Structure formats: structure tokens, C-alpha cells
Short mmCIF file of C-alpha atoms in Angstrom, two decimals:
data_model
loop_
_atom_site.label_atom_id
_atom_site.label_comp_id
_atom_site.label_asym_id
_atom_site.label_seq_id
_atom_site.Cartn_x
_atom_site.Cartn_y
_atom_site.Cartn_z
CA UNK D 1348 182.66 166.55 56.29
CA UNK D 1349 183.90 164.16 53.60
CA UNK D 1350 182.38 161.09 52.02
CA UNK D 1351 184.57 158.91 54.26
CA UNK D 1352 182.80 157.27 57.19
CA UNK D 1353 183.72 158.99 60.45
CA UNK D 1354 184.93 156.75 63.33
CA UNK D 1355 181.85 157.66 65.39
CA UNK D 1356 179.52 156.56 62.58
CA UNK D 1357 179.81 152.93 61.49
CA UNK D 1358 179.00 151.84 57.95
CA UNK D 1359 175.73 150.06 58.79
CA UNK D 1360 173.15 150.58 56.10
CA UNK D 1361 169.43 151.35 56.13
CA UNK D 1362 166.88 148.88 57.46
CA UNK D 1363 165.41 146.52 54.89
CA UNK D 1364 161.77 147.57 54.53
CA UNK D 1365 158.94 147.08 52.09
CA UNK D 1366 158.76 149.54 49.21
CA UNK D 1367 155.05 150.23 49.77
CA UNK D 1368 155.36 151.86 53.21
CA UNK D 1369 154.05 155.41 53.20
CA UNK D 1370 156.35 158.22 54.27
CA UNK D 1371 157.17 159.78 56.58
CA UNK D 1372 157.14 156.68 58.77
CA UNK D 1373 158.70 155.96 62.15
CA UNK D 1374 160.40 152.56 61.87
CA UNK D 1375 161.44 150.37 64.79
CA UNK D 1376 163.66 147.33 64.22
CA UNK D 1377 162.59 144.77 66.84
CA UNK D 1378 165.80 142.74 66.69
CA UNK D 1379 167.92 145.81 67.49
CA UNK D 1380 165.45 146.91 70.18
CA UNK D 1381 165.55 143.54 71.92
CA UNK D 1382 169.35 143.45 71.93
CA UNK D 1383 169.40 146.92 73.50
CA UNK D 1384 166.86 145.92 76.15
CA UNK D 1385 168.80 142.77 76.99
CA UNK D 1386 172.11 144.63 77.23
CA UNK D 1387 170.85 147.15 79.80
CA UNK D 1388 168.86 144.57 81.76
CA UNK D 1389 172.00 142.43 81.90
CA UNK D 1390 174.03 145.30 83.34
CA UNK D 1391 171.41 145.96 85.98
CA UNK D 1392 171.28 142.27 86.89
CA UNK D 1393 175.09 142.18 87.13
CA UNK D 1394 175.13 145.01 89.68
CA UNK D 1395 171.81 144.07 91.35
CA UNK D 1396 170.30 147.45 90.49
CA UNK D 1397 166.65 147.92 89.61
CA UNK D 1398 165.69 149.00 86.08
CA UNK D 1399 162.63 151.23 85.70
CA UNK D 1400 162.90 152.65 82.15
CA UNK D 1401 161.48 156.01 81.18
CA UNK D 1402 158.40 155.11 79.10
CA UNK D 1403 157.89 158.79 78.34
CA UNK D 1404 160.58 158.25 75.70
CA UNK D 1405 158.25 156.15 73.54
CA UNK D 1406 154.71 156.48 75.01
CA UNK D 1407 153.74 153.10 73.51
CA UNK D 1408 152.12 150.52 75.85
CA UNK D 1409 153.44 147.57 73.81
CA UNK D 1410 156.99 148.85 74.23
CA UNK D 1411 156.54 149.25 77.98
CA UNK D 1412 155.39 145.62 78.07
CA UNK D 1413 158.46 144.60 76.05
CA UNK D 1414 160.72 146.33 78.56
CA UNK D 1415 159.04 144.52 81.45
CA UNK D 1416 159.20 141.19 79.64
CA UNK D 1417 162.95 141.64 79.12
CA UNK D 1418 164.03 142.46 82.66
CA UNK D 1419 162.65 145.82 83.78
CA UNK D 1420 161.13 146.03 87.28
CA UNK D 1421 158.60 148.70 86.28
CA UNK D 1422 158.52 151.90 84.23
CA UNK D 1423 158.74 155.60 84.94
CA UNK D 1424 156.68 158.33 83.28
CA UNK D 1425 156.35 162.09 83.27
CA UNK D 1426 152.60 162.56 83.60
CA UNK D 1427 149.67 160.84 85.25
CA UNK D 1428 147.99 160.55 81.86
CA UNK D 1429 150.83 158.37 80.63
CA UNK D 1430 150.60 156.22 83.75
CA UNK D 1431 146.84 155.83 83.31
CA UNK D 1432 147.22 154.59 79.73
CA UNK D 1433 149.94 152.13 80.76
CA UNK D 1434 147.91 150.87 83.71
CA UNK D 1435 145.02 150.17 81.35
CA UNK D 1436 147.47 148.11 79.28
CA UNK D 1437 148.40 146.01 82.30
CA UNK D 1438 151.57 147.74 83.55
CA UNK D 1439 151.49 147.22 87.31
CA UNK D 1440 154.52 149.15 88.68
CA UNK D 1441 155.13 152.79 87.84
CA UNK D 1442 156.94 155.90 89.04
CA UNK D 1443 155.74 159.37 88.08
CA UNK D 1444 159.19 160.91 88.30
CA UNK D 1445 158.14 164.56 88.29
CA UNK D 1446 156.38 166.73 90.89
CA UNK D 1447 152.62 166.18 91.14
CA UNK D 1448 150.76 169.07 92.77
CA UNK D 1449 147.08 169.71 93.43
CA UNK D 1450 143.91 168.00 94.62
CA UNK D 1451 142.89 167.13 91.05
CA UNK D 1452 146.15 165.23 90.49
CA UNK D 1453 145.88 163.62 93.93
CA UNK D 1454 142.42 162.26 93.20
CA UNK D 1455 143.61 160.79 89.90
CA UNK D 1456 146.68 159.35 91.63
CA UNK D 1457 144.43 157.73 94.25
CA UNK D 1458 142.35 156.04 91.57
CA UNK D 1459 145.52 154.94 89.77
CA UNK D 1460 147.04 153.55 92.99
CA UNK D 1461 144.05 151.21 93.23
CA UNK D 1462 145.11 149.65 89.90
CA UNK D 1463 148.91 149.53 90.18
CA UNK D 1464 151.88 149.94 92.49
CA UNK D 1465 152.41 153.70 92.26
CA UNK D 1466 155.30 155.90 93.36
CA UNK D 1467 155.46 159.65 92.70
CA UNK D 1468 158.09 162.34 92.96
CA UNK D 1469 157.95 165.48 95.09
CA UNK D 1470 160.39 168.29 95.77
CA UNK D 1471 158.46 170.26 98.38
CA UNK D 1472 156.31 169.66 101.40
CA UNK D 1473 153.71 171.98 99.93
CA UNK D 1474 153.36 169.84 96.83
CA UNK D 1475 153.41 166.55 98.73
CA UNK D 1476 150.77 167.85 101.15
CA UNK D 1477 148.21 168.26 98.35
CA UNK D 1478 148.68 164.56 97.59
CA UNK D 1479 148.84 163.33 101.15
CA UNK D 1480 145.59 164.97 102.20
CA UNK D 1481 143.61 163.03 99.60
CA UNK D 1482 145.34 159.72 100.38
CA UNK D 1483 145.01 160.19 104.13
CA UNK D 1484 141.27 160.88 103.77
CA UNK D 1485 140.98 157.57 101.91
CA UNK D 1486 143.01 155.71 104.54
CA UNK D 1487 145.86 155.10 102.09
CA UNK D 1488 149.60 155.84 101.92
CA UNK D 1489 151.29 157.13 98.76
CA UNK D 1490 154.95 156.24 98.23
CA UNK D 1491 157.00 159.36 97.50
CA UNK D 1492 160.56 159.88 96.29
CA UNK D 1493 162.26 163.17 97.06
CA UNK D 1494 163.46 164.78 93.82
CA UNK D 1495 166.99 166.15 94.10
CA UNK D 1496 168.54 168.59 91.62
CA UNK D 1497 171.88 167.05 90.68
CA UNK D 1498 172.86 169.86 88.31
CA UNK D 1499 170.28 169.92 85.52
CA UNK D 1500 168.65 172.99 87.07
CA UNK D 1501 165.08 171.95 86.23
CA UNK D 1502 163.35 171.01 89.49
CA UNK D 1503 164.32 169.27 92.71
CA UNK D 1504 165.84 170.35 95.99
CA UNK D 1505 169.46 171.28 96.49
CA UNK D 1506 171.32 168.24 97.87
CA UNK D 1507 172.33 170.17 101.00
CA UNK D 1508 168.65 170.84 101.75
CA UNK D 1509 167.57 167.25 101.11
CA UNK D 1510 167.47 166.10 104.73
CA UNK D 1511 165.37 169.04 105.89
CA UNK D 1512 162.84 168.73 103.04
CA UNK D 1513 162.77 164.96 103.47
CA UNK D 1514 161.70 165.37 107.10
CA UNK D 1515 159.06 167.95 106.12
CA UNK D 1516 157.57 165.45 103.65
CA UNK D 1517 157.91 162.42 105.92
CA UNK D 1518 155.88 164.10 108.65
CA UNK D 1519 152.88 164.62 106.36
CA UNK D 1520 149.86 162.32 106.69
CA UNK D 1521 149.04 160.14 103.70
CA UNK D 1522 152.56 159.87 102.28
CA UNK D 1523 155.49 157.55 102.86
CA UNK D 1524 158.96 158.78 101.88
CA UNK D 1525 160.85 155.82 100.39
CA UNK D 1526 163.88 157.33 98.66
CA UNK D 1527 165.45 159.96 96.44
CA UNK D 1528 165.59 160.38 92.69
CA UNK D 1529 167.24 162.65 90.15
CA UNK D 1530 167.65 163.25 86.45
CA UNK D 1531 171.36 163.79 85.83
CA UNK D 1532 170.88 165.76 82.61
CA UNK D 1533 173.94 167.86 83.39
CA UNK D 1534 176.14 164.97 82.23
CA UNK D 1535 175.28 165.93 78.63
CA UNK D 1536 177.54 168.97 79.11
CA UNK D 1537 180.59 166.68 79.28
CA UNK D 1538 183.36 167.64 76.88
CA UNK D 1539 184.76 164.13 76.34
CA UNK D 1540 184.35 160.52 77.41
CA UNK D 1541 186.46 160.88 80.55
CA UNK D 1542 184.45 163.92 81.61
CA UNK D 1543 181.19 162.06 80.96
CA UNK D 1544 182.28 159.21 83.23
CA UNK D 1545 183.50 161.60 85.92
CA UNK D 1546 180.25 163.57 85.87
CA UNK D 1547 178.18 160.40 86.15
CA UNK D 1548 180.19 159.20 89.13
CA UNK D 1549 179.98 162.62 90.77
CA UNK D 1550 176.18 162.67 90.48
CA UNK D 1551 175.91 159.14 91.85
CA UNK D 1552 178.16 160.09 94.75
CA UNK D 1553 176.14 163.23 95.49
CA UNK D 1554 172.89 161.27 95.51
CA UNK D 1555 174.27 158.60 97.81
CA UNK D 1556 175.61 161.32 100.10
CA UNK D 1557 172.22 163.07 100.17
CA UNK D 1558 170.52 159.77 101.01
CA UNK D 1559 172.99 159.11 103.81
CA UNK D 1560 172.33 162.57 105.24
CA UNK D 1561 168.61 161.78 105.27
CA UNK D 1562 169.23 158.42 106.94
CA UNK D 1563 171.50 160.06 109.50
CA UNK D 1564 168.62 162.41 110.31
CA UNK D 1565 166.57 159.38 111.33
CA UNK D 1566 164.62 158.41 108.21
CA UNK D 1567 164.72 155.07 106.41
CA UNK D 1568 165.28 155.14 102.64
CA UNK D 1569 165.38 152.16 100.32
CA UNK D 1570 165.67 153.80 96.88
CA UNK D 1571 168.39 155.90 95.25
CA UNK D 1572 167.21 156.36 91.65
CA UNK D 1573 169.09 158.01 88.78
CA UNK D 1574 167.95 158.62 85.21
CA UNK D 1575 169.91 159.39 82.07
CA UNK D 1576 170.87 157.09 79.21
CA UNK D 1577 173.95 159.25 78.77
CA UNK D 1578 175.43 158.03 82.07
CA UNK D 1579 173.43 154.86 82.79
CA UNK D 1580 176.34 152.50 82.10
CA UNK D 1581 178.48 154.42 84.60
CA UNK D 1582 176.07 155.02 87.48
CA UNK D 1583 174.68 151.47 87.47
CA UNK D 1584 178.03 150.31 88.85
CA UNK D 1585 178.35 152.99 91.55
CA UNK D 1586 178.00 151.77 95.16
CA UNK D 1587 174.72 152.79 96.78
CA UNK D 1588 172.70 153.33 93.61
CA UNK D 1589 169.64 151.06 93.74
CA UNK D 1590 167.75 151.95 90.54
CA UNK D 1591 168.22 153.56 87.13
CA UNK D 1592 165.55 155.01 84.82
CA UNK D 1593 167.10 155.46 81.35
CA UNK D 1594 164.89 155.99 78.31
CA UNK D 1595 166.80 156.46 75.06
CA UNK D 1596 168.99 153.38 75.65
CA UNK D 1597 166.27 151.13 74.22
CA UNK D 1598 166.35 152.82 70.83
CA UNK D 1599 169.43 155.08 70.75
CA UNK D 1600 169.75 158.19 68.62
CA UNK D 1601 172.33 160.65 67.30
CA UNK D 1602 172.89 162.01 70.80
CA UNK D 1603 173.77 158.57 72.10
CA UNK D 1604 176.11 157.96 69.14
CA UNK D 1605 177.85 161.27 69.84
CA UNK D 1606 178.28 160.29 73.49
CA UNK D 1607 179.92 157.00 72.53
CA UNK D 1608 177.03 154.92 73.90
CA UNK D 1609 175.73 153.71 70.53
CA UNK D 1610 176.50 153.18 66.86
CA UNK D 1611 174.35 153.31 63.78
CA UNK D 1612 173.98 149.53 64.09
CA UNK D 1613 172.53 149.82 67.62
CA UNK D 1614 170.00 152.53 66.72
CA UNK D 1615 166.65 150.75 66.59
CA UNK D 1616 164.66 153.72 65.24
CA UNK D 1617 164.76 155.37 61.82
CA UNK D 1618 162.44 157.88 60.17
CA UNK D 1619 161.68 156.71 56.63
CA UNK D 1620 161.29 159.62 54.21
CA UNK D 1621 161.09 160.23 50.46
CA UNK D 1622 163.13 162.62 48.32
CA UNK D 1623 160.38 164.79 46.81
CA UNK D 1624 162.50 167.42 45.09
CA UNK D 1625 166.08 167.66 43.80
CA UNK D 1626 166.34 171.02 42.01
CA UNK D 1627 170.14 171.23 42.09
CA UNK D 1628 172.91 168.62 42.47
CA UNK D 1629 173.90 169.94 45.91
CA UNK D 1630 170.45 170.21 47.49
CA UNK D 1631 167.26 168.20 47.80
CA UNK D 1632 164.03 168.09 49.81
CA UNK D 1633 162.43 165.23 51.78
CA UNK D 1634 158.88 164.83 53.09
CA UNK D 1635 159.87 164.66 56.76
CA UNK D 1636 160.26 167.76 58.92
CA UNK D 1637 160.44 168.49 62.61
CA UNK D 1638 156.91 167.09 63.07
CA UNK D 1639 158.39 163.66 62.22
CA UNK D 1640 162.03 164.01 63.27
CA UNK D 1641 161.54 166.17 66.31
CA UNK D 1642 164.17 168.57 67.53
CA UNK D 1643 166.49 168.87 70.46
CA UNK D 1644 170.04 169.85 71.17
CA UNK D 1645 172.96 167.47 70.89
CA UNK D 1646 175.34 166.84 73.81
CA UNK D 1647 178.29 169.19 74.14
CA UNK D 1648 180.84 166.59 73.03
CA UNK D 1649 179.11 165.94 69.68
CA UNK D 1650 181.43 166.56 66.72
CA UNK D 1651 179.56 169.25 64.77
CA UNK D 1652 181.45 168.38 61.58
CA UNK D 1653 179.78 164.96 61.71
CA UNK D 1654 176.51 165.71 63.52
CA UNK D 1655 175.94 169.23 62.29
CA UNK D 1656 172.56 168.61 60.71
CA UNK D 1657 169.26 167.62 62.24
CA UNK D 1658 169.29 163.85 62.31
CA UNK D 1659 171.75 161.50 60.64
CA UNK D 1660 171.11 160.30 57.08
CA UNK D 1661 171.97 156.59 57.05
CA UNK D 1662 174.18 155.35 54.24
CA UNK D 1663 174.47 158.80 52.64
CA UNK D 1664 177.83 160.20 53.79
CA UNK D 1665 178.32 163.74 52.59
CA UNK D 1666 174.63 164.65 52.78
CA UNK D 1667 173.23 166.52 55.78
CA UNK D 1668 169.79 167.74 56.76
CA UNK D 1669 170.43 171.47 56.69
CA UNK D 1670 167.03 172.79 57.76
CA UNK D 1671 163.58 171.61 58.79
CA UNK D 1672 160.11 173.07 58.67
CA UNK D 1673 157.11 171.25 60.10
CA UNK D 1674 156.60 168.85 57.20
CA UNK D 1675 159.73 169.00 55.03
CA UNK D 1676 163.50 168.84 55.34
CA UNK D 1677 166.18 170.34 53.13
CA UNK D 1678 169.27 168.28 52.38
CA UNK D 1679 172.59 169.80 51.41
CA UNK D 1680 175.77 168.24 50.13
CA UNK D 1681 178.69 169.01 52.46
CA UNK D 1682 181.06 166.25 51.35
CA UNK D 1683 184.27 166.50 49.37
CA UNK D 1684 183.98 166.41 45.60
CA UNK D 1685 180.80 166.35 43.52
CA UNK D 1686 177.56 165.28 45.23
CA UNK D 1687 176.56 161.63 45.14
CA UNK D 1688 173.35 161.20 43.22
CA UNK D 1689 169.90 161.25 44.77
CA UNK D 1690 166.74 160.46 42.82
CA UNK D 1691 163.32 161.99 43.20
CA UNK D 1692 161.25 159.22 44.79
CA UNK D 1693 164.26 157.66 46.53
CA UNK D 1694 163.64 156.49 50.12
CA UNK D 1695 166.06 157.66 52.79
CA UNK D 1696 166.33 156.74 56.48
CA UNK D 1697 167.21 159.20 59.24
CA UNK D 1698 168.31 158.53 62.81
CA UNK D 1699 166.76 161.34 64.89
CA UNK D 1700 168.89 163.52 67.14
CA UNK D 1701 166.55 162.95 70.07
CA UNK D 1702 164.47 159.78 69.80
CA UNK D 1703 161.81 160.82 72.30
CA UNK D 1704 160.93 163.80 70.12
CA UNK D 1705 160.48 161.54 67.09
CA UNK D 1706 158.06 159.36 69.05
CA UNK D 1707 156.24 162.44 70.35
CA UNK D 1708 155.66 163.67 66.80
CA UNK D 1709 154.37 160.35 65.46
CA UNK D 1710 150.89 158.93 65.81
CA UNK D 1711 152.18 155.40 65.27
CA UNK D 1712 155.34 153.34 64.96
CA UNK D 1713 155.93 150.59 62.43
CA UNK D 1714 157.68 147.62 64.06
CA UNK D 1715 159.74 145.59 61.58
CA UNK D 1716 161.74 142.41 61.80
CA UNK D 1717 163.84 141.02 58.97
CA UNK D 1718 162.43 143.58 56.56
CA UNK D 1719 158.79 142.62 57.23
CA UNK D 1720 156.23 144.63 59.16
CA UNK D 1721 155.35 142.76 62.33
CA UNK D 1722 153.11 145.32 64.04
CA UNK D 1723 151.91 148.90 63.85
CA UNK D 1724 151.47 150.47 67.28
CA UNK D 1725 149.77 153.72 68.21
CA UNK D 1726 151.54 156.21 70.44
CA UNK D 1727 149.67 157.93 73.26
CA UNK D 1728 147.53 160.86 72.22
CA UNK D 1729 147.87 164.45 73.47
CA UNK D 1730 145.53 163.74 76.40
CA UNK D 1731 148.22 161.60 78.03
CA UNK D 1732 150.27 164.75 78.64
CA UNK D 1733 147.98 165.86 81.46
#
């Protein structure tokens, strides 16, 4: 890597922030955030596709409200605990986009469904039955989306088995099958932009085909829901897709830059850190580690000569974060020529590789606009992960 700015990394500088902010600190620029929200909501409106963002990315009720205020139809989450916190904050439409299993979860879901419009995911009749029994006993119906594995290999039924499993779920008391959903994480394995687009279209096509097979078997489905910021701008335009659930798009991160979906200027989140040690010209230490920056692999098409560290140091070409421990990070000079100077006490800003991990490691986020702190919001505590 040289000190020249790489084409994938624009020359946008750090956010303007007050000098008295403590570090490490998770910063959110509200102007950038709102432009990102408006851009995705505009795409969904153009193609008449629903937008139900993944609030698990940020786990901040105020940000879920901002997404709803700027065009989202609802939000999606990973856990009931997240949904419960958001319902308490007034969010009225939610999808728990992961399998819920067990009477304990069913009873919580029943209480939650009395406070909001709730949809949950299921990928087996056995799992859905544990929910349906509780809802049927209460004289209620729970809306369920069949989770389909579109290549990520995490959970979900094989597309060729979708119609059979859909019927098994639809016949259960207490549940109403309303559609299919997937997380197309496999698109992150794309090797270039053309491959990324092709993979997104292939997943959309496979999901539409699975839905048509279910409809041909005699069931009515209204929802075909896909979720990945990596491919959101592709799948939103694919015929048959009715909803997308991206998360990182609102903030962006190094992964989204590497995929060509973002630039430094469209990244709304930075981790503010302080240089606390500079023992040699070519190395330094900051007070932010993986507890603040998070961790997580970059997409396959990321240029490792540009994104080879852990997070992107803004406005410091030639410097990379070489290594992280829980509370500290080690910087190393990898540019051409002698290192550019850093000072002990200097503030630096880092775009995280994976923005959801940065939110997960932070107790609060500092929302700034025009260099001034507008709000400080708490993120959900560990209990929301249940």
C-alpha cells in the first residue's frame, strides 16, 4: 500500500467532532445516515418493494424509529429480546427473521403479538409446532415465513424441499404461512462486481421459484423477503421480490466499500480513538480494540492491499491497524517512504470492517451533526440477545 488514495477509498476526511469527547467512542453522523436511509427507501419505493431493515445491525430503538420515519415498513430482528425492546419503544411491525423454537419462546411471542404486528421465521414443522400450540390455545394465529437456505449454509430448508415443508407448517394449528425469506450471505463470496450482481439475481430467482412451487402446491403466499446489504440494490429490482431486509446499508462499513456499495463519504459510523503510544516511527498504539471495533471477515472481493488491516483509518493513508486485543489496537506503517507523523494524544477515526460488530461492542452511540453532539443513545443490553 502506498500513501496515494486507492480508487476504492475516496479522500473524505474525518468527521468534525468536539475535542472533549472521550475515547473510544462510536460516532454516528446523522446527515450521512439520513442520506443513506433516503437512498434505500427511494429504491424500494421505485420498485414497489417493502423495506424492513435489520435492526439487529444497530440495536438502538431511536435508529429503528428513524428508519420507520424515513420510509421503512417495519424492522426485522434476530431475537425476541430485541423485538421486545423495540416494541416498548413504539415499533409496531416486526419480523423475527430466525427460527424460534420452544414453549418459552412461544409464550413470549404471544405476549409480544398483543403489542405489535409480529411475523416470525421457521424452517421446520417441529419448530413451528411449538409456537402454534401456544397461539392456538390462546385463539390466535401467528404469521410465519418459511426460511429458505439460499446458499449461506446457516439455517433454512433446501429450496427443492420448500413446498413440502411449507405444507407441513401450513397444516399446523395456530400458525399462518404468509411467505418465504432468506439471508443471501453467499453473495459475499463474489469475486468481482459482475459476479456479485449475478449471485444476487440468482438468489432472487431461486426464491421466486421456490415461492411459485409452494403456490403451485395450493398455498397462498404474499411475501418473498431477501436480506443482505451486499446485494440489496440488485435484488430490489428483481421481479417477484416483495421485501428486502438490509442492515448495514444505513451506516456502511469497510465491507460495503470493498463491495462497491459505499465510499468513505457514505460511511455514517466511525470509531473515535486516541493514539496512546508511539514508540517507533513505524508503529503506534490506539485505545480501541476489538471490543470497540468488532471483528468479522471481509468479502472475498476485498483488495487485501487496501483493506488488509482491521478497520480503515480515515485520512491516514499508509497506516493500517495491524492487530487488535480487547482494548487496544496496534498501528503499523505500510506505505511507501518514511512514515507520516502521528502524535501521542492525536485523535484518529476508524471505519469498522463490520458495522454491526461495532454496535454490538458499544454501550452507546454518539450522534453528531455538523460537528456537534445531538444525542447519545444507549444500545440494547446483553439481555436482548435472548
